[in-house]
Amino acid sequence: MAARVFSGIQPSGEPHLGNYIGAIRNWVADQERYDNYFCIVDEHAITVPYEPAEMRSRVRELAAVLVACGIDPERSVLFVQSHVPEHTELTWLLICNTPMGWLERMTQFKDKAGSRRERVGAGLFTYPVLMAADILLYQTSVVPVGDDQKQHVELSRDIAGRFNNLYGEVFTVPEPVIREVGARVMGLDDPTKKMSKSVEGQHHAIGLLDEPDLIRRRIGRAVTDSLREIRFDEERPGVHNLLTIHHALSGQDRSAIEAHFEGKGYGDLKKEVAEVVVEALAPVRRSYAEITADPETIDGILEEGRERARPAAEATMESVRRAMGLR
Ligand code: AQP
């Protein structure tokens, strides 16, 4: 049987080119290989301030984008985290079994909370336990991760191992599979920071549903530098980012791309990268328009996803409650 994989994406803003290149298209490519659970993790997205009135439409938009990108809801389970209440139930039971010191070591909390540590919601601190619950609830055996999430997957393994020692074997201990260095897409307005859904700014990200002209304008305004040579040089993050986007979407060799741009200027680079992006995203926009033409389609897909996700979640919770003496 194919290994089971859980992958999550937050409805924390408009899905962007970084999400596509770094995650979604790999998920699409791996659909044959794994038994996939793709989850829109709305309970993760509420760990920072958000607009409640927008959340429902963001969730539905993100689901439609995932399907438009090629996630097949018949092959894979596509669902919303808050539709399966076992995620939060398991989180509490795991929190009670997670030493504070383990959470205090999580670098992402330190990065995200920064100097506001005393004021941020406690959910930001316990977020990695919700992530562990996501993974363990489905007895996930493989977790493909990027470098930034490796520490959280290690934590999930530690939590599972500790629980199994204390209460008996309940959880599959997941193995992290570090993906080949997936392309990391940086902000167009500041190429030293990753492209993010939650960063505001007209010229920060390329949305997966952006119109071609908007894509051209945004890439046209991308921050570069005052040099000339067009090379994959990490010391020059703006040009490096544009070339990385080109490479990820065109599939051409890095050396072939560099050779192609020899003697050309940044204007040519931006124009050509914009066309590569426009072409790559055209089918996504087309398919999104088809899927959303009937507003009931997405609700139906998510309802079915919930029905398919719940049996596995309920079975795990039943074992957890029994092991902990709760029922
Ligand atoms: N800039 C990026 N380049 C490559 N991959 C990226 N991912 C996110 N940004 C980039 C990958 O997208 C997947 C889903 O991400 P997420 O929703 O779980 O949260 P995130 O990583 O925190 O993404 P964002 O867009 O930056 O959201 P916010 O602003 O809410 O924090 C992940 O696999 C991630 O690696």
Short mmCIF file of N, CA, C and O and ligand atoms in Angstrom, two decimals, residues 8-10 12 16 18-19 21-23 27 112 148 179 183-186 194-199, ligand 1:
data_model
loop_
_atom_site.label_atom_id
_atom_site.label_comp_id
_atom_site.label_asym_id
_atom_site.label_seq_id
_atom_site.Cartn_x
_atom_site.Cartn_y
_atom_site.Cartn_z
N GLY A 8 -0.46 20.24 4.59
CA GLY A 8 -1.37 21.32 4.94
C GLY A 8 -0.99 22.63 4.28
O GLY A 8 0.17 22.86 3.95
N ILE A 9 -2.00 23.45 4.08
CA ILE A 9 -1.76 24.81 3.58
C ILE A 9 -2.73 25.75 4.29
O ILE A 9 -3.90 25.42 4.47
N GLN A 10 -2.22 26.90 4.71
CA GLN A 10 -3.05 27.82 5.50
C GLN A 10 -3.85 28.76 4.60
O GLN A 10 -3.29 29.34 3.68
N SER A 12 -4.38 31.77 4.81
CA SER A 12 -4.03 33.01 5.50
C SER A 12 -3.91 34.19 4.55
O SER A 12 -3.50 35.27 4.95
N HIS A 16 -0.04 32.02 -3.53
CA HIS A 16 0.89 32.70 -4.43
C HIS A 16 1.85 31.74 -5.12
O HIS A 16 1.85 30.53 -4.84
N GLY A 18 4.93 31.21 -4.74
CA GLY A 18 5.81 30.45 -3.84
C GLY A 18 5.12 29.18 -3.37
O GLY A 18 5.72 28.10 -3.36
N ASN A 19 3.84 29.30 -3.00
CA ASN A 19 3.09 28.11 -2.58
C ASN A 19 3.03 27.09 -3.72
O ASN A 19 3.14 25.88 -3.50
N ILE A 21 5.14 26.78 -6.49
CA ILE A 21 6.44 26.19 -6.87
C ILE A 21 7.01 25.34 -5.72
O ILE A 21 7.54 24.26 -5.95
N GLY A 22 6.85 25.85 -4.49
CA GLY A 22 7.45 25.14 -3.35
C GLY A 22 6.62 23.97 -2.84
O GLY A 22 7.16 23.07 -2.20
N ALA A 23 5.31 23.98 -3.09
CA ALA A 23 4.48 22.93 -2.48
C ALA A 23 3.46 22.34 -3.45
O ALA A 23 3.53 21.16 -3.80
N TRP A 27 2.82 18.42 -4.72
CA TRP A 27 1.69 17.60 -4.24
C TRP A 27 0.98 16.96 -5.43
O TRP A 27 0.63 15.78 -5.40
N LYS A 112 8.36 34.16 14.79
CA LYS A 112 7.06 34.77 14.55
C LYS A 112 6.65 35.70 15.70
O LYS A 112 6.04 36.73 15.47
N ASP A 148 12.35 24.41 6.53
CA ASP A 148 11.78 25.25 7.58
C ASP A 148 10.83 24.49 8.51
O ASP A 148 10.59 24.91 9.63
N ARG A 179 12.50 16.96 1.12
CA ARG A 179 12.38 17.10 -0.33
C ARG A 179 13.68 17.63 -0.90
O ARG A 179 14.40 18.38 -0.24
N ALA A 183 12.42 24.88 -4.81
CA ALA A 183 12.74 26.29 -5.02
C ALA A 183 12.01 27.12 -3.97
O ALA A 183 10.86 26.88 -3.65
N ARG A 184 12.72 28.06 -3.40
CA ARG A 184 12.13 28.98 -2.44
C ARG A 184 11.94 30.29 -3.19
O ARG A 184 12.90 30.87 -3.70
N VAL A 185 10.71 30.73 -3.27
CA VAL A 185 10.44 31.96 -4.01
C VAL A 185 10.43 33.12 -3.03
O VAL A 185 9.82 33.04 -1.97
N MET A 186 11.12 34.19 -3.40
CA MET A 186 11.26 35.32 -2.49
C MET A 186 10.31 36.45 -2.89
O MET A 186 9.80 36.48 -4.02
N LYS A 194 11.03 35.56 2.16
CA LYS A 194 10.25 34.66 1.29
C LYS A 194 8.90 35.28 0.94
O LYS A 194 8.33 36.05 1.71
N MET A 195 8.42 34.92 -0.23
CA MET A 195 7.09 35.36 -0.65
C MET A 195 6.09 34.75 0.33
O MET A 195 6.12 33.55 0.59
N SER A 196 5.20 35.58 0.88
CA SER A 196 4.26 35.10 1.91
C SER A 196 2.86 35.59 1.64
O SER A 196 2.67 36.72 1.19
N LYS A 197 1.87 34.77 2.01
CA LYS A 197 0.47 35.18 1.85
C LYS A 197 0.14 36.37 2.72
O LYS A 197 -0.67 37.20 2.37
N SER A 198 0.74 36.37 3.92
CA SER A 198 0.29 37.36 4.89
C SER A 198 1.05 38.70 4.79
O SER A 198 0.77 39.60 5.56
N VAL A 199 1.98 38.81 3.86
CA VAL A 199 2.66 40.09 3.70
C VAL A 199 1.83 40.99 2.79
O VAL A 199 1.39 40.58 1.72
N1 AQP B 1 7.89 31.62 -0.74
C1 AQP B 1 7.76 30.30 -0.78
N2 AQP B 1 8.56 29.56 -1.59
C2 AQP B 1 8.42 28.20 -1.64
N3 AQP B 1 7.50 27.51 -0.92
C3 AQP B 1 6.68 28.21 -0.11
N4 AQP B 1 5.68 27.85 0.71
C4 AQP B 1 5.18 28.95 1.31
N5 AQP B 1 5.83 30.05 0.88
C5 AQP B 1 6.77 29.63 0.00
C6 AQP B 1 5.22 26.49 0.91
O1 AQP B 1 3.80 26.48 0.75
C7 AQP B 1 3.24 25.47 1.59
C8 AQP B 1 2.03 26.00 2.30
O2 AQP B 1 2.44 27.01 3.16
P1 AQP B 1 1.59 27.36 4.45
O3 AQP B 1 0.29 27.87 4.03
O4 AQP B 1 1.56 26.20 5.37
O5 AQP B 1 2.35 28.46 5.23
P2 AQP B 1 3.67 29.18 5.02
O6 AQP B 1 4.81 28.30 4.72
O7 AQP B 1 3.85 30.04 6.22
O8 AQP B 1 3.28 30.02 3.72
P3 AQP B 1 3.03 31.54 3.52
O9 AQP B 1 2.51 31.71 2.15
O10 AQP B 1 4.25 32.32 3.89
O11 AQP B 1 1.85 31.88 4.50
P4 AQP B 1 1.84 32.84 5.77
O12 AQP B 1 2.07 34.21 5.24
O13 AQP B 1 0.48 32.67 6.35
O14 AQP B 1 2.92 32.41 6.72
C9 AQP B 1 4.34 25.00 2.52
O15 AQP B 1 4.76 23.72 2.11
C10 AQP B 1 5.42 26.02 2.33
O16 AQP B 1 6.73 25.47 2.51
#
